[in-house]
PDB file of C-alpha atoms in Angstrom:
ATOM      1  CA  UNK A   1      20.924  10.168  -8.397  1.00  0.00           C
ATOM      2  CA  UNK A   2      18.756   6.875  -7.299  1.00  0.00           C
ATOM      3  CA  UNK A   3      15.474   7.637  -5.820  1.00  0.00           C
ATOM      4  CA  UNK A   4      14.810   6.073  -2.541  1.00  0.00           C
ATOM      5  CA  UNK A   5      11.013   5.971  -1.514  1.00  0.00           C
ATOM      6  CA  UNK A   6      10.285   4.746   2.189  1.00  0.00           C
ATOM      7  CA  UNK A   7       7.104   3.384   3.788  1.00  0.00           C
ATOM      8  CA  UNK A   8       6.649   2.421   7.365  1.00  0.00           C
ATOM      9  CA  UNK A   9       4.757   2.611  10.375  1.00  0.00           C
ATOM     10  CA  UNK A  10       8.053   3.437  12.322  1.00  0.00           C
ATOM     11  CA  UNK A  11       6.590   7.140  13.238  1.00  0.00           C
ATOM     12  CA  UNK A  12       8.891   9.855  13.663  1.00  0.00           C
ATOM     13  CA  UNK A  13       9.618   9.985  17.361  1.00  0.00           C
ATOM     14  CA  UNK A  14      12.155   7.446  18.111  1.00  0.00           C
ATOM     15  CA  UNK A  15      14.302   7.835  15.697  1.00  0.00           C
ATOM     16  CA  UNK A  16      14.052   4.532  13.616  1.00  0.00           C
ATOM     17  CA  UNK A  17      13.325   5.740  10.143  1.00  0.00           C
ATOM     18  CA  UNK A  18      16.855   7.953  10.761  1.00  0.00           C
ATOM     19  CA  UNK A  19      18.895   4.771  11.712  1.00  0.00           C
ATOM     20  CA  UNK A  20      17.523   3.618   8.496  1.00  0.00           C
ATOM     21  CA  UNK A  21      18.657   6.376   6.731  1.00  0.00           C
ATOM     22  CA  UNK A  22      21.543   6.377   8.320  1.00  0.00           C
ATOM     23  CA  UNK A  23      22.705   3.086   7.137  1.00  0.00           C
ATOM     24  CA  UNK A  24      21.675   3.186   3.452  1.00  0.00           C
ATOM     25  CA  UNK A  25      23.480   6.735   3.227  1.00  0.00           C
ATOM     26  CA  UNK A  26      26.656   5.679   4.585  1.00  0.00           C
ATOM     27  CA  UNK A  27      26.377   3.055   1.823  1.00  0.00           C
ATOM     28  CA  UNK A  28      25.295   5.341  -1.114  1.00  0.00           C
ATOM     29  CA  UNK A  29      26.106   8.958  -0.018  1.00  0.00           C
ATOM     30  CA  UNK A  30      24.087  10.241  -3.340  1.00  0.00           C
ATOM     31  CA  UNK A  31      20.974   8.423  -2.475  1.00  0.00           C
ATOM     32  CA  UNK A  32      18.169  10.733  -3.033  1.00  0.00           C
ATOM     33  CA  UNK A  33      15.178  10.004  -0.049  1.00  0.00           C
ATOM     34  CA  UNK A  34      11.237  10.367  -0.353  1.00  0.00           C
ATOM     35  CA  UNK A  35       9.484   9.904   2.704  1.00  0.00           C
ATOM     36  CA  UNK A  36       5.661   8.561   1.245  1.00  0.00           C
ATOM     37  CA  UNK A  37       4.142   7.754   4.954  1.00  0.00           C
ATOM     38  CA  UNK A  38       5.849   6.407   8.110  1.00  0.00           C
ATOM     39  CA  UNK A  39       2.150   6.742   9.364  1.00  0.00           C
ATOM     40  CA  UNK A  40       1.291   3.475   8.521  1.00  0.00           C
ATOM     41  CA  UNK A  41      -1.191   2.173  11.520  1.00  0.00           C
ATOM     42  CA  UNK A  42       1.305   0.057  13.842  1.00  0.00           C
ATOM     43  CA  UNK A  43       1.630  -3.799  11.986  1.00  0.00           C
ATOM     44  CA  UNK A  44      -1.960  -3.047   9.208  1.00  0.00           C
ATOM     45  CA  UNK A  45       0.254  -4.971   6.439  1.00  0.00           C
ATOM     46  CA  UNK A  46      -2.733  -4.225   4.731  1.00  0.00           C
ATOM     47  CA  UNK A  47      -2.963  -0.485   5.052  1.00  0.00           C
ATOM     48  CA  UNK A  48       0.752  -0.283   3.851  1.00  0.00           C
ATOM     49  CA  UNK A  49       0.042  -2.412   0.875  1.00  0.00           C
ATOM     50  CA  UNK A  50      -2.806  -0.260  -0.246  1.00  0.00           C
ATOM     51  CA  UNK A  51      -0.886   2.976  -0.192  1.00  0.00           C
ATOM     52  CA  UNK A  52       2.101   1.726  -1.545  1.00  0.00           C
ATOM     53  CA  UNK A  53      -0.100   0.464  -4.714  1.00  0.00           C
ATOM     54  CA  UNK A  54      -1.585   3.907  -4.719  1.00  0.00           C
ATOM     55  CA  UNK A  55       1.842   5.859  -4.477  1.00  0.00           C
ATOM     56  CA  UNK A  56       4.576   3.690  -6.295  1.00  0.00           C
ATOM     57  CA  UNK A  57       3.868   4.236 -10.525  1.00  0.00           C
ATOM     58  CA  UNK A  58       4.489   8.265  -9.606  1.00  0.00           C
ATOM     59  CA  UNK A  59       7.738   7.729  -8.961  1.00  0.00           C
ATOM     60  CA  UNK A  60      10.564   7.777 -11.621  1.00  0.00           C
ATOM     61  CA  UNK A  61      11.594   4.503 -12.842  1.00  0.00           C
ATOM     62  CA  UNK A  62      14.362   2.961 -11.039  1.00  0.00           C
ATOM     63  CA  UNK A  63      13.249   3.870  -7.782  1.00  0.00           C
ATOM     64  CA  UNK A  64      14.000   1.606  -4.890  1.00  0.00           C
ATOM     65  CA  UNK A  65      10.876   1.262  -2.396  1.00  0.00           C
ATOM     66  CA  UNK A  66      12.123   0.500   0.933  1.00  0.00           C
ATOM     67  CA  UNK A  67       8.404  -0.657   2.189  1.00  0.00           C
ATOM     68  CA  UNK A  68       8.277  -1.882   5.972  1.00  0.00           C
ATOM     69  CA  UNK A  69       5.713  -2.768   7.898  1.00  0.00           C
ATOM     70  CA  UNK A  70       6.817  -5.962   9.655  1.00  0.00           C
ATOM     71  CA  UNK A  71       5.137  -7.825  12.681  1.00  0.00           C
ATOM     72  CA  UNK A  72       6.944 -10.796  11.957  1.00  0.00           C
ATOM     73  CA  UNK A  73      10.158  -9.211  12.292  1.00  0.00           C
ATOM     74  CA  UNK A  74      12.571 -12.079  14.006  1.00  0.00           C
ATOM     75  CA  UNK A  75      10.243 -14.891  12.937  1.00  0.00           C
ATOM     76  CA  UNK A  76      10.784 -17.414   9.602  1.00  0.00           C
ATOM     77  CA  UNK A  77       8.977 -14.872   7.186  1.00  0.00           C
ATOM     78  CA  UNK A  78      11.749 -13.967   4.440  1.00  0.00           C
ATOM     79  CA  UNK A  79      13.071 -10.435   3.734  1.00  0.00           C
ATOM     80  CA  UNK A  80      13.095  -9.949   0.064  1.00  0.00           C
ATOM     81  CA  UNK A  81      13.945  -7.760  -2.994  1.00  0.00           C
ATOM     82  CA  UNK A  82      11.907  -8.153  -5.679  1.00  0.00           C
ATOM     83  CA  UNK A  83      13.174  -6.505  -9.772  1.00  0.00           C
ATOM     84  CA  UNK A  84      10.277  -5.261 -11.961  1.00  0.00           C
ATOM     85  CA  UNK A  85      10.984  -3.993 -15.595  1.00  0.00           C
ATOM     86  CA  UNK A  86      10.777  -0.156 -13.703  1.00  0.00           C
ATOM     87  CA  UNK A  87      11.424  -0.517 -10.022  1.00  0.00           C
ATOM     88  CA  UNK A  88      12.998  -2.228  -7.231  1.00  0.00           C
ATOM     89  CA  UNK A  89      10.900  -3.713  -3.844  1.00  0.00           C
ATOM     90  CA  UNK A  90      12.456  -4.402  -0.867  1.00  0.00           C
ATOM     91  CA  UNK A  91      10.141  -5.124   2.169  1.00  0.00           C
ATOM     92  CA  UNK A  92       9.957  -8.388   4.276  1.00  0.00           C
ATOM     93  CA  UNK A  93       7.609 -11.067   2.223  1.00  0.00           C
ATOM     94  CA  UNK A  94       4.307 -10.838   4.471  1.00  0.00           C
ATOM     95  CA  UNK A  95       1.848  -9.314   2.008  1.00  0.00           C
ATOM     96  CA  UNK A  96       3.059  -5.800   1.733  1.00  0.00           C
ATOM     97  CA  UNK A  97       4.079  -5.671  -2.072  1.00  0.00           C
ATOM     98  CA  UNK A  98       1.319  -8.272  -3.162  1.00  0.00           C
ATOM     99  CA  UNK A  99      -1.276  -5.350  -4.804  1.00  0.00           C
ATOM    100  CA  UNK A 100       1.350  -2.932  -5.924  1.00  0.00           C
ATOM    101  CA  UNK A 101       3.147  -6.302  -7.630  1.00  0.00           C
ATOM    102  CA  UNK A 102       0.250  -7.463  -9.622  1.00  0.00           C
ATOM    103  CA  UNK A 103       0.738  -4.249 -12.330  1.00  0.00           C
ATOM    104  CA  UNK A 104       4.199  -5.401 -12.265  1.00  0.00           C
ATOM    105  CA  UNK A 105       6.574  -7.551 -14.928  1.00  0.00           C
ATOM    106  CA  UNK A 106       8.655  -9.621 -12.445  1.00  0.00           C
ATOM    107  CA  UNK A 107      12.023 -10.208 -13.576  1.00  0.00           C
ATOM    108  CA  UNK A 108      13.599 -11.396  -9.959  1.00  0.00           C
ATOM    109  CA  UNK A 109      12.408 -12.061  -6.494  1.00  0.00           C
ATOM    110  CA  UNK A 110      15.570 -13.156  -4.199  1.00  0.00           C
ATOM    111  CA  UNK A 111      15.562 -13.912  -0.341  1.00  0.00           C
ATOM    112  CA  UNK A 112      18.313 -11.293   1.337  1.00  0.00           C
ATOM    113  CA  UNK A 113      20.949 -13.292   3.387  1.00  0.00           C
ATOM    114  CA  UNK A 114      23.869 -12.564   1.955  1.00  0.00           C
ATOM    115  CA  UNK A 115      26.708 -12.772   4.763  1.00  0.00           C
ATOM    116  CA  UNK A 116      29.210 -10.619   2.535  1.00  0.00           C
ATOM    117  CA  UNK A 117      26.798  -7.014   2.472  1.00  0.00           C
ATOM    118  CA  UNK A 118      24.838  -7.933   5.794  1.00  0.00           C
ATOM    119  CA  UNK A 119      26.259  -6.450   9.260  1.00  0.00           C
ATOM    120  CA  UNK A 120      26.717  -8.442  12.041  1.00  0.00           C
ATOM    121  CA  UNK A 121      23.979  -8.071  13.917  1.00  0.00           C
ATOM    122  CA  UNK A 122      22.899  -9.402  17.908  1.00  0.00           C
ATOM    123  CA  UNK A 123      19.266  -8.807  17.707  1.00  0.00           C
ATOM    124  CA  UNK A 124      16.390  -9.493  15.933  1.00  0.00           C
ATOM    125  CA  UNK A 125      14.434  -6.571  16.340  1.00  0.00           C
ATOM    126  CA  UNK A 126      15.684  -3.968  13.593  1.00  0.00           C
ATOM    127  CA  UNK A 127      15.564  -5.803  10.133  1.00  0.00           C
ATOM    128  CA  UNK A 128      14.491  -2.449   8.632  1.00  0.00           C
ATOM    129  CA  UNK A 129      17.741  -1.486   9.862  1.00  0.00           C
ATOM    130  CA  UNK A 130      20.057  -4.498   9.884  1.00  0.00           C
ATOM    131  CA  UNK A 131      18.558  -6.277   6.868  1.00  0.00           C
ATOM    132  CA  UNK A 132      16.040  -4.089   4.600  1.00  0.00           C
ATOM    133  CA  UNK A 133      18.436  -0.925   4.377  1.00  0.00           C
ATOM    134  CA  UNK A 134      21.595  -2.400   3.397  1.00  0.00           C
ATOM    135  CA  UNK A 135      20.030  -4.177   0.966  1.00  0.00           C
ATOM    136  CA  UNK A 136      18.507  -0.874  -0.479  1.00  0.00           C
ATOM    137  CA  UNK A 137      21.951   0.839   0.179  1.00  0.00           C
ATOM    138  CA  UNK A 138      23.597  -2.131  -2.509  1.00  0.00           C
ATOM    139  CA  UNK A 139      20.509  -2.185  -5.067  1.00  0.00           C
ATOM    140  CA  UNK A 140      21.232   1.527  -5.097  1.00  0.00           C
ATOM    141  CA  UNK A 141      24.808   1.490  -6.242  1.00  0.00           C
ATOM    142  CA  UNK A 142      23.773  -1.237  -8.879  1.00  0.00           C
ATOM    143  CA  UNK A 143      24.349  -4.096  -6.751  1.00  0.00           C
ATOM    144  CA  UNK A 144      22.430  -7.080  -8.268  1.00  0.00           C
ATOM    145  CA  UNK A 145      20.013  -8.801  -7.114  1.00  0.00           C
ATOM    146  CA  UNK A 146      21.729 -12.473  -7.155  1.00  0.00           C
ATOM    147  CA  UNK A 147      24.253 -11.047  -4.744  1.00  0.00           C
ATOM    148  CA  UNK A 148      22.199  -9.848  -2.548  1.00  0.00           C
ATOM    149  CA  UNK A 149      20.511 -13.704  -1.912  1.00  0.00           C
ATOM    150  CA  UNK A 150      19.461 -16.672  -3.426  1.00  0.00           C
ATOM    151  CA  UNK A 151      16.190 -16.528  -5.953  1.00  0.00           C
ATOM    152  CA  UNK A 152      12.935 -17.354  -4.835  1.00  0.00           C
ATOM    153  CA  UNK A 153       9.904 -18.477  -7.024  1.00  0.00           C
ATOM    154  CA  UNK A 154       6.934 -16.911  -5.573  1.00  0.00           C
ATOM    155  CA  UNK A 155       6.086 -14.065  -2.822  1.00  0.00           C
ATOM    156  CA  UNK A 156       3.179 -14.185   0.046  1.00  0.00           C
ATOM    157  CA  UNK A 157       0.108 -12.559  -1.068  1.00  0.00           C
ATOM    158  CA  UNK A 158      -2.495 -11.235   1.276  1.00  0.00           C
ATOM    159  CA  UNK A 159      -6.251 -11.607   0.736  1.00  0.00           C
ATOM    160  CA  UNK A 160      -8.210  -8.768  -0.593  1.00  0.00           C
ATOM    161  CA  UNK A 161     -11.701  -8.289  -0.361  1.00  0.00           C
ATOM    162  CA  UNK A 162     -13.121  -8.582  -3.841  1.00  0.00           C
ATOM    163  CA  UNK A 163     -17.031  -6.897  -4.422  1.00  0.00           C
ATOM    164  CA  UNK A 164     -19.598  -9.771  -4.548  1.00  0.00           C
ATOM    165  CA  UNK A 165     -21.579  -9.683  -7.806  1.00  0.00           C
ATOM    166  CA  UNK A 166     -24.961 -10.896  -7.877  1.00  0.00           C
ATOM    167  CA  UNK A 167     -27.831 -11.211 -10.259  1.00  0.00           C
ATOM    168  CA  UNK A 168     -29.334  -7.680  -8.772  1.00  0.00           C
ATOM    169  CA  UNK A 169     -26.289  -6.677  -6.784  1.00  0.00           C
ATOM    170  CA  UNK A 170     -22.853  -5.271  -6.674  1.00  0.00           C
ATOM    171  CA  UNK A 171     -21.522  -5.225  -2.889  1.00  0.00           C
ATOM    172  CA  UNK A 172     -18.802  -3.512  -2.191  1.00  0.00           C
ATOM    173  CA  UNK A 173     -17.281  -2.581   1.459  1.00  0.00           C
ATOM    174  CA  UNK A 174     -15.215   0.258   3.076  1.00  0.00           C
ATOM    175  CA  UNK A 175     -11.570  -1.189   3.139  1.00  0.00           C
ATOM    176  CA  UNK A 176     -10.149   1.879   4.972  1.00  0.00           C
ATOM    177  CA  UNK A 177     -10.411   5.681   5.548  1.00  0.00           C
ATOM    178  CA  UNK A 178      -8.062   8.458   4.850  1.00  0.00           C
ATOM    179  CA  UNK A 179      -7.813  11.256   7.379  1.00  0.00           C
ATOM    180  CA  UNK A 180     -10.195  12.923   5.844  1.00  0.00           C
ATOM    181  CA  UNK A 181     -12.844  10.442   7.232  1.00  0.00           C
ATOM    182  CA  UNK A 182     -13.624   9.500   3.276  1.00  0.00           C
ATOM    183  CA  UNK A 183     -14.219   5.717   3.150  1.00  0.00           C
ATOM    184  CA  UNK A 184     -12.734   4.134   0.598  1.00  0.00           C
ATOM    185  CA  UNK A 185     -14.426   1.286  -0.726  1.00  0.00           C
ATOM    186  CA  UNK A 186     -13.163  -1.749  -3.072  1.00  0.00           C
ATOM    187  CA  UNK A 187     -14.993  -0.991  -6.402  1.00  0.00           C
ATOM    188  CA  UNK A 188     -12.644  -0.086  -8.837  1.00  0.00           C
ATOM    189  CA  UNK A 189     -15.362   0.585 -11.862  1.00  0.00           C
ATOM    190  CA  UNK A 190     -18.979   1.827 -11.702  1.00  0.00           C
ATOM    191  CA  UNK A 191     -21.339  -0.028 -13.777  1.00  0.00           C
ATOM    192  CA  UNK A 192     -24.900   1.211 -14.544  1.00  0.00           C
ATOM    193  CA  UNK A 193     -26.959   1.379 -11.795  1.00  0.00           C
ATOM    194  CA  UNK A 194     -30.667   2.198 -10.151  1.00  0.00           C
ATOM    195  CA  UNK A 195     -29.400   3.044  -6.946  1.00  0.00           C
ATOM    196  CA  UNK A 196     -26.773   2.948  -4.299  1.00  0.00           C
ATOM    197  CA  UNK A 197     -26.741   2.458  -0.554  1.00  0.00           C
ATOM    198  CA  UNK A 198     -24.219   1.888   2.312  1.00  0.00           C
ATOM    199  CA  UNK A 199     -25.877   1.473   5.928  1.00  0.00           C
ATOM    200  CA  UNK A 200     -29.390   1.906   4.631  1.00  0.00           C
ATOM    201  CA  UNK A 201     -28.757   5.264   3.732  1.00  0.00           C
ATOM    202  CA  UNK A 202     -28.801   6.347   0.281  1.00  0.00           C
ATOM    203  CA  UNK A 203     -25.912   7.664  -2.267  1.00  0.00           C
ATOM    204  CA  UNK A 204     -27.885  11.032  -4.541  1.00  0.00           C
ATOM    205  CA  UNK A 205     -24.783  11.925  -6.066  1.00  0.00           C
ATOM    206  CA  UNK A 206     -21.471  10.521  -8.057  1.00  0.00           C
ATOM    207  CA  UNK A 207     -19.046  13.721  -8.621  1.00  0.00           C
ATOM    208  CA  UNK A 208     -15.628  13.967 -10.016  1.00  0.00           C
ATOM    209  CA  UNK A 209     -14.945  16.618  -7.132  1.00  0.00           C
ATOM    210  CA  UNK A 210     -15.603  16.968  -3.458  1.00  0.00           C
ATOM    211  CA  UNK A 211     -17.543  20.656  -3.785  1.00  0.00           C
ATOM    212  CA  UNK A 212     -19.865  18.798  -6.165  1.00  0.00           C
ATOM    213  CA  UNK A 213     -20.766  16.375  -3.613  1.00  0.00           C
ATOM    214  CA  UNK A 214     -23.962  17.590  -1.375  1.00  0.00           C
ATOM    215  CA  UNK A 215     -23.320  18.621   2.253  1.00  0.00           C
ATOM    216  CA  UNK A 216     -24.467  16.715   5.329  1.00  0.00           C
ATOM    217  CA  UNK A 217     -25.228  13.695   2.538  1.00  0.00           C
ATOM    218  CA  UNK A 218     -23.378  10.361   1.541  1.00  0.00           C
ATOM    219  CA  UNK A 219     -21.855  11.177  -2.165  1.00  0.00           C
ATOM    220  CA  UNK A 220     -19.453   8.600  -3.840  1.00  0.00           C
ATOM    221  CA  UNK A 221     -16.037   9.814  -5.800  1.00  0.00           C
ATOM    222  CA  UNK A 222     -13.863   8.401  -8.021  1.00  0.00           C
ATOM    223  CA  UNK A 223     -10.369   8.655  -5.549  1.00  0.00           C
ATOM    224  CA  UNK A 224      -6.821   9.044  -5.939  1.00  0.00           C
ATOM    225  CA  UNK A 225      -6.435   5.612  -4.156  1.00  0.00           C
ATOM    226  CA  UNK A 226      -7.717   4.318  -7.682  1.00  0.00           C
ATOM    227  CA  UNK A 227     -11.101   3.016  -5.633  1.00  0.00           C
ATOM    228  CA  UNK A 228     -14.776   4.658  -5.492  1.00  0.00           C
ATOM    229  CA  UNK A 229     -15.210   6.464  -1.729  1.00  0.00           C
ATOM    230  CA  UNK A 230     -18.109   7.696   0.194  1.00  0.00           C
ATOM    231  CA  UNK A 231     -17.680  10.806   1.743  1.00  0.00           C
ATOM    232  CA  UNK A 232     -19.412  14.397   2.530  1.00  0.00           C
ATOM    233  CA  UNK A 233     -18.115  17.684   1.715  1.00  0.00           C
ATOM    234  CA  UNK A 234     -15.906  19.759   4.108  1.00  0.00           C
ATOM    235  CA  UNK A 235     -16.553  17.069   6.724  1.00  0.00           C
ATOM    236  CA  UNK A 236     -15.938  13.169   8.400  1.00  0.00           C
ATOM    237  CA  UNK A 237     -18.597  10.686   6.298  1.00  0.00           C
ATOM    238  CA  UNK A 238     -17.029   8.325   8.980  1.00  0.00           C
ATOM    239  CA  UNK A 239     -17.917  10.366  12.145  1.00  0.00           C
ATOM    240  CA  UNK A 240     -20.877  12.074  10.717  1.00  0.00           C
ATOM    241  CA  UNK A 241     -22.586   9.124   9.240  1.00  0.00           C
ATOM    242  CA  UNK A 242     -20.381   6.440  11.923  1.00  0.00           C
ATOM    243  CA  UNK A 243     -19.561   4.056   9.185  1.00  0.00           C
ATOM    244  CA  UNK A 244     -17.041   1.639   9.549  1.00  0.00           C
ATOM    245  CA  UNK A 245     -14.507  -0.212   8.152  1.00  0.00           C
ATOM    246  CA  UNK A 246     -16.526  -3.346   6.277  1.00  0.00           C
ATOM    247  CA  UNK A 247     -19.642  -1.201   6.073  1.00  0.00           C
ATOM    248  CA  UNK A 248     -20.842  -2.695   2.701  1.00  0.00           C
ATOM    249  CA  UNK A 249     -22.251  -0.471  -0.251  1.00  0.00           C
ATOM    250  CA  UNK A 250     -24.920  -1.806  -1.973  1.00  0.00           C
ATOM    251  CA  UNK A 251     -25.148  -1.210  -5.807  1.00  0.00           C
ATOM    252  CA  UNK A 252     -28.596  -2.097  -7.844  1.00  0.00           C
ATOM    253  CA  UNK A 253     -27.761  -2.838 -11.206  1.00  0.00           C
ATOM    254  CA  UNK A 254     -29.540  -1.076 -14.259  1.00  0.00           C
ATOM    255  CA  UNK A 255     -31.720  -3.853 -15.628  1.00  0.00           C
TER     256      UNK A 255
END
């Protein structure tokens, strides 16, 4: 049974990530579906390429991510389907698979037009499902990937915000918060360190679990996101403490 593994910022109310389904289904009736998020903040290409990077490598290999968050649907950005040596991509080429593709081995990027698999279609509204699902639908009955389109070199990557290293310094920020109100920042490894702050305010304690952290206090966590966070036991760092998205923490280095 192939795995299919959607993310979107369709929501669940009107009915879009069920036309989507729909389609790929009545292509491969054995398709197996696993919804990651379709809570995606409306367009935040960004925010979908950070949880599909945190989400994909649990699935079995093989599995075909159907990832679509799309403002430029209807304008000259490409749909694609991308082959790794373990999964399939398809999502349109605006940044969305760029930090989930860099742990990948590329084998094949193509552009999707092919005018044999692809519907008919008098609007330009729906690529998830005009364009993005019966491509999946194909790739999932073992389609490949040259007839699905024509091979492309290269995909769009989007810009993310590396920590600034200085002589006394590390500098992270908060890229984004989980519902949770943790803030989850871009530092991937802790190095030694005197102290750490974010807003002025300093950081006592770095746990491995959230009861470990101290209550009503900033403590920093390795999380699941693969990224250090800030947070506060049993309660919003980001109301409590009203940090924001770019807040920056500072880390003094050990000398």
């Amino acid at each position: 049974m192939q795995v299919v593994a959607l993310l979107t910022d369709f929501g669940t109310e009107d009915g879009f990530i069920g036309a989507v389904k729909g389609v790929i289904s009545s292509i491969n009736p054995s398709v197996q579906f696993i919804d990651i998020t379709h809570s995606i903040k409306s367009f935040d290409i960004f925010e979908g390429a950070l949880i599909l990077n945190a989400t994909y490598r649990y699935f079995p290999k093989g599995t075909i991510f159907f990832s679509v968050v799309d403002p430029g649907v209807g304008t000259e950005r490409n749909p694609i389907a991308v082959q790794t040596k373990d999964y399939f991509f398809v999502a349109p080429d605006n940044g969305i698979l760029s930090i989930a593709l860099k742990n990948e081995k590329i084998l094949k990027i193509v552009k999707i037009n092919s005018k044999d698999l692809l519907p008919e279609r008098d609007t330009e509204t729906f690529h998830g499902r005009d364009i993005f699902a019966p491509a999946v639908g194909y790739i999932s009955r073992g389609c490949p990937l040259e007839l699905i389109g024509e091979e492309l070199n290269d995909y769009i990557r989007i810009d993310f915000p590396e920590p600034e290293v200085t002589n006394s310094y590390l500098i992270g920020e908060i890229i984004k918060f989980d519902k949770f109100g943790n803030g989850i920042t871009n530092i991937k490894e802790l190095p030694p360190f005197d102290e750490i702050e974010i807003n002025g305010i300093k950081i006592k304690k770095v746990v491995k679990g959230f009861l470990e952290g101290d209550k009503g206090s900033i403590n920093l966590i390795k999380g699941s996101f693969g990224f250090y966070e800030v947070f506060s036991p049993k309660e919003s760092a980001e109301q409590k403490f009203n940090l924001k998205k770019g807040d920056k923490i500072k880390i003094k280095l050990k000398r």
